[in-house]
PDB file of C-alpha atoms in Angstrom:
ATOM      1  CA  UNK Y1307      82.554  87.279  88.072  1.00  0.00           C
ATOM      2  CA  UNK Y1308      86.432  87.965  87.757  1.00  0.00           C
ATOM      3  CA  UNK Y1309      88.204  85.551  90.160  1.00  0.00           C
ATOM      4  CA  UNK Y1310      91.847  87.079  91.058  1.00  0.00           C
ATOM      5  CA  UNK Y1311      94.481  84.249  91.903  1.00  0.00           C
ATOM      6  CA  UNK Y1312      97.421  85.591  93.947  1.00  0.00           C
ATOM      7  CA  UNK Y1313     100.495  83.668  93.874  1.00  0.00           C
ATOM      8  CA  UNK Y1314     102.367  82.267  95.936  1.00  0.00           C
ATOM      9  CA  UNK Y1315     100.039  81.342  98.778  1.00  0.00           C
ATOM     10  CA  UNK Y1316     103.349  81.639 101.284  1.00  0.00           C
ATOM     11  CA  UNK Y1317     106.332  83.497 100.477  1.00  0.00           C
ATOM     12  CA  UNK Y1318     109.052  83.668 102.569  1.00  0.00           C
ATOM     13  CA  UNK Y1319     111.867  86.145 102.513  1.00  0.00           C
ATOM     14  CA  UNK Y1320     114.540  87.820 104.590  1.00  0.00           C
ATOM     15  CA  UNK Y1321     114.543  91.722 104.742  1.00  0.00           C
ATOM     16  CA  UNK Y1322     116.516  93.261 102.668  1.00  0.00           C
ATOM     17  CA  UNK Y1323     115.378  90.932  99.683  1.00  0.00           C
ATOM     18  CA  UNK Y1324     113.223  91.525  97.176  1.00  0.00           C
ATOM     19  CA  UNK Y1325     109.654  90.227  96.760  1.00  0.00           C
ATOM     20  CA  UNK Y1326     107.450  89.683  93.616  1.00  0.00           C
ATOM     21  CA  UNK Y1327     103.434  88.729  94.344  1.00  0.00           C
ATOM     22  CA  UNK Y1328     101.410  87.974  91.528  1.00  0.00           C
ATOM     23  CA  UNK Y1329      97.773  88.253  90.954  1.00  0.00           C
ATOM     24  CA  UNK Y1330      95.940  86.911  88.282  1.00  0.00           C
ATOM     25  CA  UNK Y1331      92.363  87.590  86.665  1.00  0.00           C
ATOM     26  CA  UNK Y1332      90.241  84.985  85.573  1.00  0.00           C
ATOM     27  CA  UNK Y1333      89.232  87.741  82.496  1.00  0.00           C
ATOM     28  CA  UNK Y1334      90.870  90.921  81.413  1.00  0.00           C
ATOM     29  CA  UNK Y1335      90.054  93.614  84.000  1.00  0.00           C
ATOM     30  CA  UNK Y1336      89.282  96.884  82.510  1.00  0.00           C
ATOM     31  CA  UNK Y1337      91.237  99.884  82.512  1.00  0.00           C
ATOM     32  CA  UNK Y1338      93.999  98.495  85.330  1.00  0.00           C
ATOM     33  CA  UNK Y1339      91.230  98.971  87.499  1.00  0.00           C
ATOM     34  CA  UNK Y1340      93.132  96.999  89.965  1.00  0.00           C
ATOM     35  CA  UNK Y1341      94.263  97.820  93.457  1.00  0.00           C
ATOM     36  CA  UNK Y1342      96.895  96.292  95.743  1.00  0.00           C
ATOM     37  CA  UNK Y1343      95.992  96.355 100.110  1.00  0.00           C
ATOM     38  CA  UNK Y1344      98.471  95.169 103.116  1.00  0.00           C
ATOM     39  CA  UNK Y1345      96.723  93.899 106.273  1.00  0.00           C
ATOM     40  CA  UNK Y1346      98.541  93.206 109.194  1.00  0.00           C
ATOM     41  CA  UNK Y1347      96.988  91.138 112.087  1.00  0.00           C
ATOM     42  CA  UNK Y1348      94.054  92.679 113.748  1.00  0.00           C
ATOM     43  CA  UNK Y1349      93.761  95.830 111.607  1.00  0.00           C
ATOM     44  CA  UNK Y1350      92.381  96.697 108.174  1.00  0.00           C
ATOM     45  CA  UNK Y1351      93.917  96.885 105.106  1.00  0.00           C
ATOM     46  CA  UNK Y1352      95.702  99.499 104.131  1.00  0.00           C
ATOM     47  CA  UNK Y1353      95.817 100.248 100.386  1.00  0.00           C
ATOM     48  CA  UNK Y1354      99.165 100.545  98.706  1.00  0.00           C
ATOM     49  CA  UNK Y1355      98.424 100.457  95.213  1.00  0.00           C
ATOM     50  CA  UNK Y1356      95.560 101.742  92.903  1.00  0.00           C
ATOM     51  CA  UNK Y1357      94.964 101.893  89.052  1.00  0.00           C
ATOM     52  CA  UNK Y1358      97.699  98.881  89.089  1.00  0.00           C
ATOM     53  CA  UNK Y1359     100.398 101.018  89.345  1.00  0.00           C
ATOM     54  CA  UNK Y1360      99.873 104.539  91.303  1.00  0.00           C
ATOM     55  CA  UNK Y1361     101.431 104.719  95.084  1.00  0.00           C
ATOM     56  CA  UNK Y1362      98.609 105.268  97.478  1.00  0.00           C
ATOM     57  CA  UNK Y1363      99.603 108.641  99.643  1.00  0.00           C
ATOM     58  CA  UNK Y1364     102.163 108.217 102.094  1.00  0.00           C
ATOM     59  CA  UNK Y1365     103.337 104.892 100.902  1.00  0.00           C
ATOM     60  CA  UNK Y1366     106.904 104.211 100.283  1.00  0.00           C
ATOM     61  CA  UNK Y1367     108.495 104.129  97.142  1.00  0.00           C
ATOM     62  CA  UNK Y1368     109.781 100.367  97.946  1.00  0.00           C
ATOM     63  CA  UNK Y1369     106.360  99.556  96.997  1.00  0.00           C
ATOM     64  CA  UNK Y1370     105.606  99.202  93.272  1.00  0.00           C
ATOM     65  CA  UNK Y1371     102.621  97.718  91.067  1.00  0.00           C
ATOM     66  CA  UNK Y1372     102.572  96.608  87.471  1.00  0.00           C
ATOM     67  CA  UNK Y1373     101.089  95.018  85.278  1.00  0.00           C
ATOM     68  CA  UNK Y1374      97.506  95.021  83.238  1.00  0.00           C
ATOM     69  CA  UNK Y1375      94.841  92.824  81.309  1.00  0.00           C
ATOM     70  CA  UNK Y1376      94.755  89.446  83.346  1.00  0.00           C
ATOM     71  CA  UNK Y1377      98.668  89.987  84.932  1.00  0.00           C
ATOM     72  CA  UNK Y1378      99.581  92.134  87.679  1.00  0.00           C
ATOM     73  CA  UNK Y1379     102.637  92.228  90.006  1.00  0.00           C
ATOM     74  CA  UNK Y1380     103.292  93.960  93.593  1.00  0.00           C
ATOM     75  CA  UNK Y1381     106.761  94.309  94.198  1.00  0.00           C
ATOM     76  CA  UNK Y1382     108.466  95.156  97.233  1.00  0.00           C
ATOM     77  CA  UNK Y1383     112.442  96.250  96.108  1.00  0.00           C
ATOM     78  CA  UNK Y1384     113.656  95.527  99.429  1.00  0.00           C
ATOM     79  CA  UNK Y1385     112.110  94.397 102.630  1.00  0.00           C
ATOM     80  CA  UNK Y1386     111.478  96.578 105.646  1.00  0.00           C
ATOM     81  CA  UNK Y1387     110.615  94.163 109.156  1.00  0.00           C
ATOM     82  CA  UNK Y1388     107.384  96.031 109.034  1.00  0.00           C
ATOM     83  CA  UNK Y1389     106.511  94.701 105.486  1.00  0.00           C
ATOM     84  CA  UNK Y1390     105.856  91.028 106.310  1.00  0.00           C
ATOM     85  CA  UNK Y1391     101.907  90.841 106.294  1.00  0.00           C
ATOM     86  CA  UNK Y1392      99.177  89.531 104.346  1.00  0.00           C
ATOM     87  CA  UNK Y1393      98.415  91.097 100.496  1.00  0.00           C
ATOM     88  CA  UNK Y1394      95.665  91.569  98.874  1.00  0.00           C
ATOM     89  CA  UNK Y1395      94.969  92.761  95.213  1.00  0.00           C
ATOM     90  CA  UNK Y1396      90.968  93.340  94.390  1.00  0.00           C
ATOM     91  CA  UNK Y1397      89.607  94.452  90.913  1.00  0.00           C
ATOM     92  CA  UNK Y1398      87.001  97.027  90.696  1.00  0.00           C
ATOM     93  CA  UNK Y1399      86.726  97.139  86.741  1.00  0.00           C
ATOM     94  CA  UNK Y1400      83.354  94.729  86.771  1.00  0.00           C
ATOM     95  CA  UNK Y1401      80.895  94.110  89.300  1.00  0.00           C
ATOM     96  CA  UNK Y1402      81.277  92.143  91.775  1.00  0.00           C
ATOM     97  CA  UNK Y1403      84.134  93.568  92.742  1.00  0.00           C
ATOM     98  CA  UNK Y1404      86.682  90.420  93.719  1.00  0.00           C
ATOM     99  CA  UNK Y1405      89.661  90.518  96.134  1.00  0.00           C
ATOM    100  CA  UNK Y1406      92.189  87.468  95.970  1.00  0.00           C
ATOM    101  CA  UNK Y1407      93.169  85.024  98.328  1.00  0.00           C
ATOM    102  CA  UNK Y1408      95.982  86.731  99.595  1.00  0.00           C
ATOM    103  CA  UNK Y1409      99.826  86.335  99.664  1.00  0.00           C
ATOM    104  CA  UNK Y1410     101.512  85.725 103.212  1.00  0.00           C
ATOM    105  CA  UNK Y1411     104.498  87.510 103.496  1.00  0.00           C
ATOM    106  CA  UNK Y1412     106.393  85.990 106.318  1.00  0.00           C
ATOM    107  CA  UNK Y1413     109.702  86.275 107.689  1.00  0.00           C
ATOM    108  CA  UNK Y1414     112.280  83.208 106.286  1.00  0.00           C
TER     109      UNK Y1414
ATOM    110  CA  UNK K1288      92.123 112.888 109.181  1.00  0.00           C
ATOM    111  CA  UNK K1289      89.358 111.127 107.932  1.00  0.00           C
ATOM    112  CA  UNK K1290      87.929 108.761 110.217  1.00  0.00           C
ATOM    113  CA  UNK K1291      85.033 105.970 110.289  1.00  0.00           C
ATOM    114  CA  UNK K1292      83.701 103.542 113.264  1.00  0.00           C
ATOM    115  CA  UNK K1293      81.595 100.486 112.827  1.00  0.00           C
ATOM    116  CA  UNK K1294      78.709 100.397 115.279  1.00  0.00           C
ATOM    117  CA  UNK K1295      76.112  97.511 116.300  1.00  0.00           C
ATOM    118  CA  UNK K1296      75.424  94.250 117.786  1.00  0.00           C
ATOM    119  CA  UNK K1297      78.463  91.820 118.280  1.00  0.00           C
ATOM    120  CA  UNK K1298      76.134  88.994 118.304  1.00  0.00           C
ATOM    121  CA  UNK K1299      73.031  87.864 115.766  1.00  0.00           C
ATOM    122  CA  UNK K1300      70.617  85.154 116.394  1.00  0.00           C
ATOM    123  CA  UNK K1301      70.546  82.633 113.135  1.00  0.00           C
ATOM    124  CA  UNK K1302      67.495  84.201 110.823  1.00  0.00           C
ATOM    125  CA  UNK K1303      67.666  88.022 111.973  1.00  0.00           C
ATOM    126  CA  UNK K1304      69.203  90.869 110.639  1.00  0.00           C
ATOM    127  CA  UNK K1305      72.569  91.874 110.831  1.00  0.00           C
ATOM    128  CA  UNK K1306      72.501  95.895 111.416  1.00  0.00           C
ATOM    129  CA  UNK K1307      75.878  97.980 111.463  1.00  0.00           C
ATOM    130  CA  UNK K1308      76.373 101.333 111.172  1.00  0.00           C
ATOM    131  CA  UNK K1309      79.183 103.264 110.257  1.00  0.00           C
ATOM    132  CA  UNK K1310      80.049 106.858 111.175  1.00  0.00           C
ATOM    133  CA  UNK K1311      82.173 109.362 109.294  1.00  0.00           C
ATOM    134  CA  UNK K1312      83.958 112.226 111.152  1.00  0.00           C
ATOM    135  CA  UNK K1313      86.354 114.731 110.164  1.00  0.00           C
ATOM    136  CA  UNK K1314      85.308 114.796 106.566  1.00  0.00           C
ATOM    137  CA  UNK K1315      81.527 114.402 104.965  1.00  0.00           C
ATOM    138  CA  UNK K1316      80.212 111.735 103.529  1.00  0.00           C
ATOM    139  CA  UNK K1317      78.814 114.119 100.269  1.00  0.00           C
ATOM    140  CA  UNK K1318      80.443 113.367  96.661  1.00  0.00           C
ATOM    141  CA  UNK K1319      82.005 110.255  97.654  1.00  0.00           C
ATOM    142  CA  UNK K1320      81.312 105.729  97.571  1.00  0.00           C
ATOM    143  CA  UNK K1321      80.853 104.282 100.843  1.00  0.00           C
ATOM    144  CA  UNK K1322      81.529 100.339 100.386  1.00  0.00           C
ATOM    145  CA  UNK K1323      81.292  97.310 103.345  1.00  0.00           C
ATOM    146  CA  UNK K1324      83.672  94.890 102.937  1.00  0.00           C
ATOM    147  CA  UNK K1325      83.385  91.753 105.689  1.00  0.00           C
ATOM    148  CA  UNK K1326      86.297  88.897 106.550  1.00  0.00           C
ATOM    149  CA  UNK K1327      85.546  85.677 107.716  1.00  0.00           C
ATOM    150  CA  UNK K1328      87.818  84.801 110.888  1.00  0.00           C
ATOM    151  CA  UNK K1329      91.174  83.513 109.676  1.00  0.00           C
ATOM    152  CA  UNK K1330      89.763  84.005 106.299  1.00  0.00           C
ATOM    153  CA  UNK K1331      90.379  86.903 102.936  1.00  0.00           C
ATOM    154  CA  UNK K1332      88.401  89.765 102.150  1.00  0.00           C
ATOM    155  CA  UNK K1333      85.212  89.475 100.469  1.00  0.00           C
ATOM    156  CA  UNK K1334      83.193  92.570  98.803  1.00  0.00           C
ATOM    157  CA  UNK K1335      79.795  93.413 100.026  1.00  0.00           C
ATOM    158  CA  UNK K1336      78.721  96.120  98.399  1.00  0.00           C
ATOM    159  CA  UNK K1337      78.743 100.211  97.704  1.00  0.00           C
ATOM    160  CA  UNK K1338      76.572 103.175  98.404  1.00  0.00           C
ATOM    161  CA  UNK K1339      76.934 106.561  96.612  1.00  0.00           C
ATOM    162  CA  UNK K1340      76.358 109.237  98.746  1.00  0.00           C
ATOM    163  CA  UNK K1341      73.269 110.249  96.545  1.00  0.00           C
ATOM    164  CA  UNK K1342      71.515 106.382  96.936  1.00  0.00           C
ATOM    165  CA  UNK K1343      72.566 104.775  94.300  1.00  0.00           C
ATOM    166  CA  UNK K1344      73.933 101.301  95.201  1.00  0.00           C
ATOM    167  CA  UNK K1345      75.588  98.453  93.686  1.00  0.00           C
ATOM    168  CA  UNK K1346      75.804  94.965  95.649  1.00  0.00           C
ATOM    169  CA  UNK K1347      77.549  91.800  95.377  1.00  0.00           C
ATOM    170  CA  UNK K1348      75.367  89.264  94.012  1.00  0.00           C
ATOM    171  CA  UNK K1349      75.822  86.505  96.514  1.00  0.00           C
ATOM    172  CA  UNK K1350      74.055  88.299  99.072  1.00  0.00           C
ATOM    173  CA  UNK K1351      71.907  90.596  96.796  1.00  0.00           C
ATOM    174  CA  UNK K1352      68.616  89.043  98.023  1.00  0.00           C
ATOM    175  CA  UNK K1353      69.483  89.938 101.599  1.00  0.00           C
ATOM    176  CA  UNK K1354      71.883  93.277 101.804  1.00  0.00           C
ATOM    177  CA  UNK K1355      70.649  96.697 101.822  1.00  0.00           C
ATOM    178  CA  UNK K1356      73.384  99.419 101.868  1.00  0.00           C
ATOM    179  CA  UNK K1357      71.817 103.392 103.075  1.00  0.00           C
ATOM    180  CA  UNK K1358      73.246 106.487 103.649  1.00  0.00           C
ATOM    181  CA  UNK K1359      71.692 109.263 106.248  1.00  0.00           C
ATOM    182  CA  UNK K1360      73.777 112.323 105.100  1.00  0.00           C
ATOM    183  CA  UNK K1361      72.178 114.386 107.929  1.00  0.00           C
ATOM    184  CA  UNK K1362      73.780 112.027 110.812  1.00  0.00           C
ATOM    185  CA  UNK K1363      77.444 111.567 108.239  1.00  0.00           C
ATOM    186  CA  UNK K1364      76.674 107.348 108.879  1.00  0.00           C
ATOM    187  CA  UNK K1365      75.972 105.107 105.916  1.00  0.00           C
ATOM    188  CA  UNK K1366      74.734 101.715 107.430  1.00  0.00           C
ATOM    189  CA  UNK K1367      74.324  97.828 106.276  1.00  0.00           C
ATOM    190  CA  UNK K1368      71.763  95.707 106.745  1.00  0.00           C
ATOM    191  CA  UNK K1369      71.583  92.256 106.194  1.00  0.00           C
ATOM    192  CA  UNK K1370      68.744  89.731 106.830  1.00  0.00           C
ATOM    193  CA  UNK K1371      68.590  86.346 107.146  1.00  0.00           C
ATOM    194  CA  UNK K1372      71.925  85.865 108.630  1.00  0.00           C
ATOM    195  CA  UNK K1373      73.633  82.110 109.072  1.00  0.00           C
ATOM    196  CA  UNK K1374      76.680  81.010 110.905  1.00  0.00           C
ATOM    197  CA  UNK K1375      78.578  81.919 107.076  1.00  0.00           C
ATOM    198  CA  UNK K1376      77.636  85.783 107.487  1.00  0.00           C
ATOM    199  CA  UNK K1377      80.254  85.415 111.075  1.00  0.00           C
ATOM    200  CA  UNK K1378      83.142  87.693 110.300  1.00  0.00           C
ATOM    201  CA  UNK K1379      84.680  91.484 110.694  1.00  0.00           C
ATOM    202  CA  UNK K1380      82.598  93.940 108.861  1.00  0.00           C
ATOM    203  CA  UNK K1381      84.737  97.015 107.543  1.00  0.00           C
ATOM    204  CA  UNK K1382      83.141  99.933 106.376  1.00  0.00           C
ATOM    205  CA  UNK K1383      85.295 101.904 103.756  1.00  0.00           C
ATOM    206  CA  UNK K1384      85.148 105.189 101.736  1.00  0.00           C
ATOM    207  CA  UNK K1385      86.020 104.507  98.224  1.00  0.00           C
ATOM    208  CA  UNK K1386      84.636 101.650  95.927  1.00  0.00           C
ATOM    209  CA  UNK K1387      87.638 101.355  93.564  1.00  0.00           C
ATOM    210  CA  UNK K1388      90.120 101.330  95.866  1.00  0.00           C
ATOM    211  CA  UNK K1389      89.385 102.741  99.699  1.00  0.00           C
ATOM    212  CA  UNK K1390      91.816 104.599 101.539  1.00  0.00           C
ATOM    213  CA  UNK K1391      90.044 105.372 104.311  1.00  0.00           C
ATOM    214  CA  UNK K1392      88.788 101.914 106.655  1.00  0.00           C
ATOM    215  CA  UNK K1393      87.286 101.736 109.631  1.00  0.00           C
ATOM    216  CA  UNK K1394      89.010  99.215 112.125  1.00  0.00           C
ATOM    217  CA  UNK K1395      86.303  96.419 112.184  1.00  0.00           C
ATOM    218  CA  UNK K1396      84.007  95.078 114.001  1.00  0.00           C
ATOM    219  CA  UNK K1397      83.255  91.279 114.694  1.00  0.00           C
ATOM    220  CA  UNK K1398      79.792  90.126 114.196  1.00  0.00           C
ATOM    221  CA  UNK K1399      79.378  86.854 115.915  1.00  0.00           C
ATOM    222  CA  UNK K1400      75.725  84.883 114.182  1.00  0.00           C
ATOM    223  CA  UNK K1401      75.104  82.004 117.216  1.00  0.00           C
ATOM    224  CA  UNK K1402      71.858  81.351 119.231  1.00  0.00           C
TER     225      UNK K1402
END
């Protein structure tokens, strides 16, 4: 099983900043199979990223994903109100297919 | 729009089944994954398992022994069941289209296990 390790467990930003959330595989996930989700409180996530780096439709451009093998990065370029929330990346590239422990975005 | 809604009991003695269902409108559920994906309260996501429209399935090990994912293309639902259940299986059960990244999510619904 891959385990995914997001990093940091809090961040905490102002908007108009920039923010950088990592997410690390325990084993090289195959073919950036590798997909970022934002959940606010009470709903479900909504994915932003998929294949590591393609926008999910109607997501804004402020969101980016990189990265591949074991190393991946969500980056926000600069922080809307509406973007503090919890992230999530999962891999899908080997059964079972692992989410990480999230990142807390919150408002500094 | 595609949209999906969880159905079924809020509450599960310890021991029984868990039983959701999950209903697809505005789109069929032909040529596409159908995944459940469940969060404990307070707690991060955790995979459950996939159905292909056709049958085939593919299930996360932890609860392999005790999850069965099937689809009834006739009624557009795909549905989870899940025996067994403990005080651990407590949590929001999403049902998804997609299994490699889902775009589509239905808002949740809270399964309670408690006598």
């Amino acid at each position: 099983e891959i385990v995914l390790t997001q990093s940091p467990g809090t961040l905490s930003l102002s908007p108009g900043e920039r923010a950088t959330l990592s997410c690390r595989a325990s084993q090289s996930v195959t073919s950036n199979s590798l997909a970022w989700y934002q959940q606010k409180p009470g709903q479900a996530p909504r994915l932003l990223i998929y294949a590591a780096s393609s926008r999910a439709t109607g997501i804004p451009d402020r969101f980016s994903g990189s990265g591949s093998g074991t190393d991946f990065t969500l980056t926000i370029s600069r922080l809307e109100p509406e973007d503090f929330a919890v992230y999530y990346c999962q891999q899908f590239g080997s059964s079972p297919y692992t989410f990480g422990q999230g990142t807390k975005l919150e408002i500094k | 729009q595609v949209q999906l809604q969880e159905s079924g009991p809020g509450l599960v003695k310890p021991s029984e089944t868990l039983s959701l269902t999950c209903t697809v409108s505005n789109g069929s559920i032909s040529s596409y994954y159908w995944s459940w994906i469940r969060q404990p309260p307070g707690k991060g996501l955790e995979w459950v398992g996939y159905i292909y429209y056709s049958g085939s399935t593919n299930y996360n090990p932890s609860l392999k022994s005790r999850v069965t994912i099937s689809v009834d293309a006739s009624k557009n639902q795909f549905s989870l069941k899940l025996s067994s259940v403990t005080a651990a299986d407590t949590a929001v059960y999403y049902c998804a289209r997609g299994a490699s990244g889902s775009n589509y999510w239905g808002r949740g619904t809270l399964v309670t296990v408690s006598s």
